[in-house]
XYZ file of C-alpha atoms in Angstrom:
570
model
C 0.000 0.000 0.000
C 1.472 3.394 -1.012
C 2.144 6.009 1.671
C -0.008 9.121 1.920
C 2.641 11.500 0.559
C 3.244 9.190 -2.428
C -0.511 9.074 -3.028
C -0.708 12.884 -2.978
C 2.195 13.168 -5.421
C 0.540 10.651 -7.747
C -2.723 12.628 -7.681
C -0.868 15.826 -8.620
C 1.030 14.060 -11.422
C -2.203 12.636 -12.829
C -3.732 16.118 -12.983
C -0.613 17.524 -14.648
C -0.619 14.721 -17.246
C -4.357 14.508 -17.753
C -5.077 18.095 -18.742
C -3.499 21.252 -20.130
C -5.561 23.438 -17.805
C -4.093 25.764 -15.216
C -4.015 24.133 -11.784
C -4.434 25.594 -8.296
C -3.138 22.985 -5.833
C -3.988 23.120 -2.140
C -2.231 20.404 -0.159
C -0.689 20.165 3.324
C 2.778 21.493 4.099
C 5.373 18.834 3.416
C 3.282 16.941 0.861
C 5.655 17.750 -2.013
C 3.451 20.096 -4.059
C 6.369 22.065 -5.456
C 8.845 19.190 -5.751
C 6.283 17.113 -7.667
C 5.668 19.882 -10.209
C 9.406 20.466 -10.687
C 10.041 16.729 -11.101
C 7.129 16.379 -13.544
C 8.503 19.207 -15.701
C 12.086 17.887 -15.562
C 10.961 14.554 -17.057
C 9.094 16.202 -19.959
C 10.670 19.597 -20.675
C 8.211 20.416 -23.457
C 7.962 24.013 -22.262
C 10.331 26.494 -20.646
C 9.971 26.447 -16.863
C 9.452 29.609 -14.826
C 9.452 29.169 -11.043
C 8.253 32.212 -9.052
C 8.377 32.534 -5.255
C 8.027 35.302 -2.658
C 11.550 34.872 -1.248
C 15.077 34.252 -2.498
C 15.428 31.364 -0.026
C 12.665 29.527 -1.903
C 14.429 30.309 -5.187
C 17.551 28.526 -3.997
C 15.539 25.571 -2.699
C 13.915 25.217 -6.134
C 17.260 25.532 -7.915
C 18.716 22.771 -5.723
C 15.776 20.487 -6.534
C 16.124 21.129 -10.268
C 19.851 20.362 -10.113
C 19.067 17.072 -8.338
C 16.610 16.294 -11.151
C 19.380 16.736 -13.734
C 18.547 20.246 -14.993
C 21.728 22.179 -15.832
C 20.739 25.382 -17.631
C 19.068 27.353 -14.828
C 18.880 31.165 -14.740
C 18.305 32.698 -11.306
C 16.896 36.219 -11.468
C 16.772 38.114 -8.181
C 18.786 40.842 -6.535
C 21.573 38.408 -5.560
C 22.502 37.920 -9.237
C 23.381 40.302 -12.048
C 20.602 40.222 -14.645
C 21.577 38.652 -17.976
C 19.139 38.629 -20.907
C 21.271 36.064 -22.734
C 21.324 33.688 -19.765
C 17.526 33.890 -19.426
C 17.017 33.279 -23.139
C 19.420 30.298 -23.247
C 18.156 28.645 -20.061
C 15.729 25.739 -19.762
C 14.458 26.991 -16.396
C 14.136 30.477 -14.902
C 13.955 30.814 -11.114
C 12.843 34.195 -9.830
C 10.801 36.126 -7.259
C 7.505 37.927 -7.730
C 9.376 41.232 -7.386
C 11.737 40.324 -10.255
C 9.162 38.664 -12.533
C 8.668 41.827 -14.616
C 12.355 41.839 -15.543
C 12.039 38.483 -17.346
C 8.453 38.667 -18.609
C 9.225 39.900 -22.141
C 11.927 37.217 -22.539
C 9.604 34.281 -21.818
C 7.920 32.188 -24.502
C 4.147 32.328 -24.797
C 3.740 28.684 -23.761
C 5.944 28.631 -20.633
C 5.124 26.345 -17.681
C 4.868 28.740 -14.721
C 4.914 27.611 -11.077
C 3.505 30.276 -8.737
C 4.638 29.083 -5.316
C 3.062 30.208 -2.027
C 0.193 31.833 -3.940
C -1.498 32.809 -0.661
C 0.632 35.970 -0.971
C -1.587 37.008 -3.898
C -3.274 39.892 -2.065
C 0.058 41.756 -1.959
C 0.218 44.274 -4.877
C 3.832 43.242 -5.467
C 2.486 39.744 -6.218
C -0.846 40.237 -7.962
C 0.379 43.037 -10.239
C 3.167 41.017 -11.946
C 0.960 37.900 -12.013
C -1.812 39.923 -13.695
C 0.685 41.090 -16.305
C 1.811 37.491 -16.794
C -1.781 36.358 -17.406
C -2.336 39.277 -19.795
C 0.874 39.041 -21.826
C 1.313 35.247 -21.833
C -2.235 33.893 -22.214
C -0.958 30.504 -23.483
C 1.315 29.932 -20.479
C 0.283 27.048 -18.241
C -0.046 28.050 -14.592
C 0.586 25.764 -11.615
C -0.171 27.661 -8.393
C 0.383 26.065 -4.996
C -0.251 26.770 -1.320
C -0.835 24.916 1.941
C -2.866 27.627 3.663
C -5.916 28.436 1.514
C -9.489 28.052 2.744
C -12.486 27.219 0.531
C -13.412 30.845 -0.110
C -9.891 31.799 -1.141
C -9.557 28.756 -3.395
C -12.699 29.845 -5.234
C -11.395 33.422 -5.457
C -7.958 32.497 -6.806
C -9.198 29.798 -9.175
C -11.501 32.302 -10.865
C -8.744 34.896 -11.208
C -6.092 32.404 -12.406
C -8.629 30.542 -14.561
C -7.449 27.370 -12.867
C -8.912 24.023 -11.849
C -8.713 23.412 -8.090
C -6.926 20.299 -6.825
C -7.632 20.157 -3.097
C -6.078 17.475 -0.899
C -7.110 17.570 2.753
C -5.293 14.534 4.119
C -2.686 15.443 6.701
C 0.819 14.284 5.852
C 3.101 13.303 8.699
C 2.456 13.263 12.438
C -0.668 14.873 13.943
C -0.218 18.332 15.419
C 0.248 18.525 19.191
C -0.148 21.859 21.004
C 1.857 22.591 24.152
C 0.773 25.685 26.120
C 3.229 27.270 28.548
C 1.699 29.265 31.412
C 3.037 30.850 34.618
C 3.615 28.309 37.374
C 3.522 29.030 41.082
C 7.199 29.976 41.114
C 8.556 33.420 40.154
C 9.839 33.607 36.562
C 8.840 30.024 35.797
C 6.494 28.486 33.220
C 4.843 25.077 33.200
C 3.160 22.876 30.623
C 2.039 19.290 30.133
C 5.645 18.269 29.475
C 7.404 20.018 32.357
C 8.569 23.278 33.902
C 11.200 25.826 32.891
C 12.525 28.900 34.646
C 13.938 31.919 32.905
C 15.954 35.038 33.707
C 17.263 38.192 32.133
C 20.216 36.188 30.807
C 17.974 33.326 29.579
C 14.728 34.666 28.001
C 11.629 32.491 28.326
C 11.480 31.415 24.668
C 15.148 30.403 24.689
C 14.611 28.547 27.982
C 11.782 26.495 26.443
C 13.799 25.785 23.293
C 16.731 24.570 25.416
C 14.454 22.412 27.599
C 12.922 20.698 24.567
C 16.280 20.296 22.791
C 17.776 18.631 25.882
C 15.114 15.942 25.435
C 16.663 15.025 22.105
C 14.186 16.923 19.909
C 15.227 19.225 17.071
C 13.689 22.643 17.624
C 12.815 25.651 15.485
C 12.541 28.821 17.584
C 10.701 31.450 15.559
C 11.041 35.149 16.407
C 9.931 37.896 13.991
C 12.777 40.356 14.676
C 16.365 39.923 13.546
C 17.772 41.377 16.768
C 15.820 38.797 18.811
C 17.111 35.993 16.590
C 20.651 37.172 17.295
C 20.003 37.343 21.060
C 18.495 33.849 21.283
C 21.243 32.365 19.090
C 23.988 33.821 21.258
C 22.354 32.698 24.512
C 21.756 29.133 23.332
C 25.277 28.796 21.899
C 26.698 29.917 25.240
C 24.720 27.110 26.869
C 26.454 24.528 24.694
C 23.796 23.848 22.062
C 24.422 23.554 18.318
C 22.593 26.551 16.878
C 21.739 27.557 13.327
C 20.446 31.106 12.894
C 18.686 32.461 9.836
C 17.429 35.924 8.986
C 17.515 38.168 5.929
C 20.350 40.352 7.231
C 22.975 37.606 7.133
C 25.491 37.329 4.283
C 24.309 35.052 1.464
C 27.079 32.526 2.141
C 26.077 32.265 5.805
C 22.413 31.709 4.874
C 23.359 28.936 2.426
C 25.605 27.298 5.048
C 22.732 27.459 7.546
C 20.367 25.729 5.124
C 22.938 22.997 4.473
C 23.363 22.356 8.202
C 19.597 22.208 8.701
C 19.114 19.689 5.900
C 21.957 17.567 7.316
C 20.415 17.685 10.815
C 23.563 19.332 12.192
C 21.778 21.400 14.855
C 19.918 21.265 18.146
C 18.029 24.531 17.768
C 17.344 26.574 14.633
C 16.553 30.206 15.419
C 14.949 32.140 12.608
C 12.882 35.104 11.496
C 10.541 35.331 8.489
C 13.092 33.645 6.217
C 12.300 30.249 7.838
C 8.528 30.493 7.360
C 8.415 29.024 3.856
C 10.290 26.377 1.918
C 12.407 25.088 4.810
C 12.670 21.279 4.634
C 14.613 20.024 7.625
C 14.250 17.366 10.367
C 12.406 19.677 12.792
C 10.328 18.080 15.571
C 9.148 21.069 17.608
C 8.351 24.706 16.850
C 8.505 27.332 19.603
C 6.516 30.456 18.695
C 7.701 33.651 20.352
C 4.939 35.903 19.010
C 2.031 37.815 20.484
C -1.459 37.891 19.000
C -1.578 40.240 16.013
C 2.206 40.657 15.874
C 2.698 38.425 12.822
C 0.375 37.725 9.896
C -1.679 34.528 10.367
C -0.396 32.949 7.150
C 3.196 33.341 8.408
C 2.370 31.472 11.635
C 0.604 28.755 9.634
C 3.679 28.392 7.435
C 6.052 28.239 10.424
C 3.955 25.455 11.946
C 4.368 23.546 8.694
C 8.138 23.346 9.238
C 7.652 20.700 11.968
C 7.017 17.032 11.266
C 8.015 17.038 7.592
C 7.396 13.586 6.012
C 10.436 11.270 6.041
C 12.285 13.866 8.120
C 10.571 13.789 11.521
C 7.981 11.654 13.280
C 7.009 14.437 15.703
C 5.004 17.641 15.215
C 4.649 19.833 18.284
C 4.006 23.560 18.576
C 4.831 25.381 21.807
C 2.737 28.456 22.640
C 4.012 31.126 25.053
C 2.179 34.406 24.531
C -0.684 32.853 22.558
C -3.583 30.976 24.144
C -4.926 27.878 22.412
C -8.019 29.887 21.414
C -5.783 32.598 19.909
C -3.846 29.933 18.045
C -6.950 28.241 16.619
C -8.352 31.587 15.469
C -5.080 32.504 13.760
C -4.948 29.151 11.944
C -8.613 29.448 10.897
C -8.061 32.795 9.159
C -4.571 32.015 7.816
C -5.925 30.811 4.489
C -7.995 33.916 3.768
C -6.981 35.900 0.689
C -8.835 39.187 0.358
C -8.021 41.854 -2.209
C -8.188 45.473 -1.054
C -9.452 48.080 -3.531
C -6.666 49.325 -5.834
C -5.196 52.628 -4.697
C -4.667 55.533 -7.062
C -0.943 54.778 -6.767
C -1.459 51.236 -8.127
C -3.924 52.372 -10.816
C -1.457 54.934 -12.142
C 1.372 52.397 -12.274
C -0.988 49.945 -13.959
C -2.162 52.338 -16.684
C 1.308 53.715 -17.359
C 2.729 50.225 -17.755
C 0.110 49.230 -20.322
C 0.365 52.553 -22.158
C 4.135 52.175 -22.350
C 3.695 48.685 -23.792
C 0.778 49.276 -26.159
C 0.681 53.076 -26.698
C -3.080 52.787 -26.302
C -5.048 53.866 -23.251
C -7.931 51.695 -24.447
C -5.787 48.604 -23.801
C -6.015 49.339 -20.072
C -9.585 48.007 -19.950
C -8.421 44.839 -21.692
C -5.631 44.412 -19.152
C -7.957 45.038 -16.206
C -9.859 41.880 -17.101
C -6.787 39.923 -15.990
C -6.507 41.633 -12.586
C -8.223 40.205 -9.511
C -10.550 43.242 -9.350
C -12.395 42.588 -12.596
C -11.918 38.829 -12.672
C -13.535 38.486 -9.242
C -16.286 40.996 -9.849
C -15.057 43.296 -7.089
C -15.740 46.170 -9.471
C -17.353 46.291 -12.854
C -14.867 46.519 -15.677
C -16.398 49.836 -16.710
C -16.003 51.328 -13.225
C -12.414 50.139 -13.045
C -11.576 51.577 -16.464
C -13.130 54.910 -15.470
C -11.141 55.000 -12.223
C -7.965 54.128 -14.105
C -8.656 56.839 -16.697
C -9.271 59.430 -13.954
C -5.976 58.449 -12.318
C -4.295 58.684 -15.717
C -5.698 62.146 -16.483
C -4.307 63.498 -13.224
C -0.769 62.729 -14.387
C -1.095 62.779 -18.199
C -0.172 66.445 -18.644
C 3.293 65.885 -17.303
C 3.978 62.424 -18.733
C 2.775 62.881 -22.342
C 4.581 64.623 -25.167
C 2.809 66.567 -27.914
C 2.542 63.476 -30.088
C 0.708 61.726 -27.264
C 3.563 59.368 -26.500
C 5.121 59.014 -23.094
C 8.107 61.204 -22.387
C 11.206 58.997 -22.191
C 11.691 59.257 -18.418
C 8.118 58.149 -17.757
C 8.233 55.481 -20.456
C 11.165 53.734 -18.792
C 9.815 54.490 -15.337
C 6.560 52.734 -16.282
C 8.383 49.703 -17.678
C 10.194 49.333 -14.369
C 7.009 50.049 -12.400
C 7.841 53.487 -11.107
C 5.011 55.914 -10.413
C 5.444 59.371 -12.064
C 5.964 60.926 -8.638
C 8.810 58.447 -8.062
C 10.352 59.351 -11.426
C 10.149 63.032 -10.473
C 11.774 62.222 -7.135
C 14.809 60.826 -8.968
C 15.499 64.333 -10.336
C 14.829 66.112 -7.022
C 17.703 67.961 -5.281
C 17.380 65.491 -2.381
C 15.902 62.255 -3.818
C 15.848 60.407 -0.486
C 13.910 63.154 1.253
C 11.291 63.241 -1.503
C 11.001 59.434 -1.509
C 10.329 59.305 2.229
C 7.630 61.953 1.731
C 6.114 59.776 -1.009
C 6.217 56.721 1.244
C 4.283 58.605 3.885
C 1.693 59.708 1.314
C 1.277 56.308 -0.353
C 1.041 54.245 2.815
C -0.558 56.886 5.044
C 2.422 56.515 7.356
C 3.795 58.719 10.100
C 7.290 57.273 9.880
C 9.973 59.755 10.903
C 11.627 61.326 7.877
C 14.560 62.404 10.041
C 15.247 58.834 11.200
C 15.248 57.304 7.704
C 17.463 60.049 6.263
C 19.909 59.955 9.151
C 20.387 56.185 9.355
C 19.376 54.889 5.884
C 19.262 51.093 5.727
C 20.737 50.972 9.234
C 17.657 52.721 10.639
C 15.680 49.534 11.275
C 18.575 48.259 13.390
C 18.853 51.455 15.387
C 15.106 51.708 16.043
C 13.907 48.118 15.483
C 10.678 49.521 14.059
C 9.189 47.595 11.074
C 7.683 50.796 9.655
C 11.089 52.497 9.613
C 12.611 49.467 7.926
C 9.835 49.364 5.291
C 10.367 53.045 4.480
C 14.143 52.578 4.193
C 13.634 49.536 1.936
C 11.183 51.514 -0.219
C 13.773 54.251 -0.786
C 16.391 51.626 -1.692
C 14.003 49.965 -4.191
C 13.158 53.229 -5.983
C 16.830 54.200 -6.159
C 17.768 50.781 -7.564
C 15.164 51.024 -10.334
C 15.949 54.700 -10.865
C 19.577 53.955 -11.687
C 18.410 51.571 -14.444
C 16.012 54.211 -15.769
C 18.764 56.847 -15.922
C 21.030 54.558 -17.927
C 18.113 53.788 -20.266
C 17.611 57.548 -20.680
C 21.320 57.841 -21.530
C 21.916 60.075 -18.551
C 25.078 58.537 -17.065
C 25.782 61.556 -14.879
C 22.325 61.316 -13.305
C 22.841 57.567 -12.862
C 26.160 58.184 -11.097
C 24.473 60.781 -8.883
C 21.817 58.234 -7.873
C 24.493 55.597 -7.267
C 26.113 58.038 -4.836
C 22.729 58.640 -3.176
C 22.175 54.866 -2.938
C 25.628 54.443 -1.394
C 24.790 57.116 1.145
C 21.497 55.379 1.902
C 23.352 52.197 2.865
C 24.929 53.929 5.858
C 22.749 57.028 6.232
C 24.389 60.244 7.356
C 26.685 58.449 9.783
C 29.578 58.411 7.306
C 31.515 61.248 5.685
C 31.708 60.978 1.871
C 35.474 60.467 1.966
C 34.988 57.470 4.311
C 32.106 55.810 2.511
C 34.225 53.397 0.458
C 36.032 52.038 3.509
C 32.854 51.726 5.587
C 30.961 49.997 2.760
C 33.746 47.435 2.405
C 33.737 46.891 6.187
C 29.955 46.379 6.239
C 30.062 43.959 3.322
C 32.614 41.860 5.185
C 30.663 41.924 8.446
C 27.157 41.470 7.017
C 24.076 43.224 8.405
C 24.280 44.576 11.984
C 23.393 41.837 14.436
C 23.858 40.949 18.072
C 24.552 43.580 20.688
C 25.941 46.824 19.179
C 29.270 46.516 21.020
C 29.724 42.924 19.783
C 28.940 43.971 16.225
C 31.516 46.781 16.487
C 34.147 44.285 17.679
C 33.274 42.001 14.754
C 33.764 44.853 12.267
C 37.111 45.806 13.831
C 38.347 42.219 13.676
C 37.392 41.862 10.012
C 39.130 45.122 9.040
C 42.512 44.532 10.674
C 44.127 44.574 7.234
C 42.773 48.083 6.434
C 45.107 51.044 6.108
C 45.414 53.408 9.078
C 43.268 56.041 7.347
C 40.524 53.507 6.497
C 40.589 52.152 10.047
C 40.036 55.683 11.340
C 37.023 56.032 9.019
C 35.549 52.752 10.237
C 36.124 53.714 13.865
C 34.315 57.036 13.385
C 31.378 55.189 11.889
C 31.250 52.621 14.712
C 31.293 55.351 17.350
C 28.408 57.113 15.593
C 26.462 53.823 15.361
C 27.087 52.938 19.011
C 26.008 56.413 20.035
C 22.771 56.039 18.049
C 21.933 52.631 19.528
């Protein structure tokens, strides 16, 4: 009798072989939804493969699977790799993120086989906008969308938008889920549960104490914390207590992240401590998950995905989740709403980007209505197509005077801005005397945010570390994204001097105003060696000093000035 995971894989293969329809697959975490589709394609290769995921970590997982299946010509397109048109065109498989999908869209054949992984992210504009363009520009492409966290309503919603047949598999793969609730015991600074009691202190936080207690019982533990600084703290504490620790978060150097994944797959750890990077695509022998989150602190779908890391088939026979701040009722409510995908009304910002993109491609405002049919808004009946077209035209008219030339074509700067998904206000910001200042103002307008302009300008990409505020980090990342695309636009406009000016601005944004221009080269090199700031500030400063011992005296003085400014800020 075949095992349940083999049965699920066979069902998926039969659907892939038995029809040319688009498929929307909902199956439990660990059932092999993605691996099955990649394997199926690798044995047929009748179409070019395009794998799209929300994170770079998932990209590398997919690339590793394809290499194991004998695929050699793989083009990875994300911000870790220099973009090469030739490599994309000559490849058999393209692995990319939703953010980078637009860069490869025009290079893909009409009949590509496209895997949209973790499609529950579809209500994010950075996901549904490029997917809508894919559906519009490549109508003959075959779509295979997959997720483990979609409820019935969301399956119906996404299947209508993607024009896909639903393949829903409810059977649980692996061990049944066991919940362990930790509550205050009768002793000060102690918690108890059905499996025992732990005590904590300032030196040993409660989540780390639970992770250590469980690991000492011979279980492999994933300790999930949403903030990078907390991941660093827990990792350091647990290492000091003699445990083998793997830490993962987006601020680590790429080589360190890849080494961490290799250790996890090999089982060379007692406790894995991770932030959002571990929520999806992590296949490792994990028995227990410790959640260090409060209700409402992390999106429900993230928690559902983290839970799915435990008890992976053939990797672990256990599947326990340890709750600290959350009650069992909180947990059940979070899981029940994790699969909900709801699309918010398109903002004027999105409508303008949408219309400009289509106008740049087709030189015809009337084509916007045609494109809107492929967006979730029209496809799901959230708005009538006529209403949407009118709203898009109104948004267009508000900016048309400054983006159109006399012959009714887009001015070059807006043409290239549209192709790279820049709003006209963002294009204008590129030419502003202080681009960063204008971009922070735009961020506040677009997202109705009260983020401090002074903080983002002063600390740049270091600001989230100094303040540990997600809103500050999002604003700093937004500025970096617009600058990155803006540099491409300036080169396309044949304005190398403007491009160089933006490169200088982008360099400044890496370290904020903490570094004098003459010291920026030395500090950038030091930061690249040390990776993103992590751990206690003083420890990070010592790490930077150690890794720059070979610097010249003048460069060392520059680095020391920067470290003093950073330590003062933190």
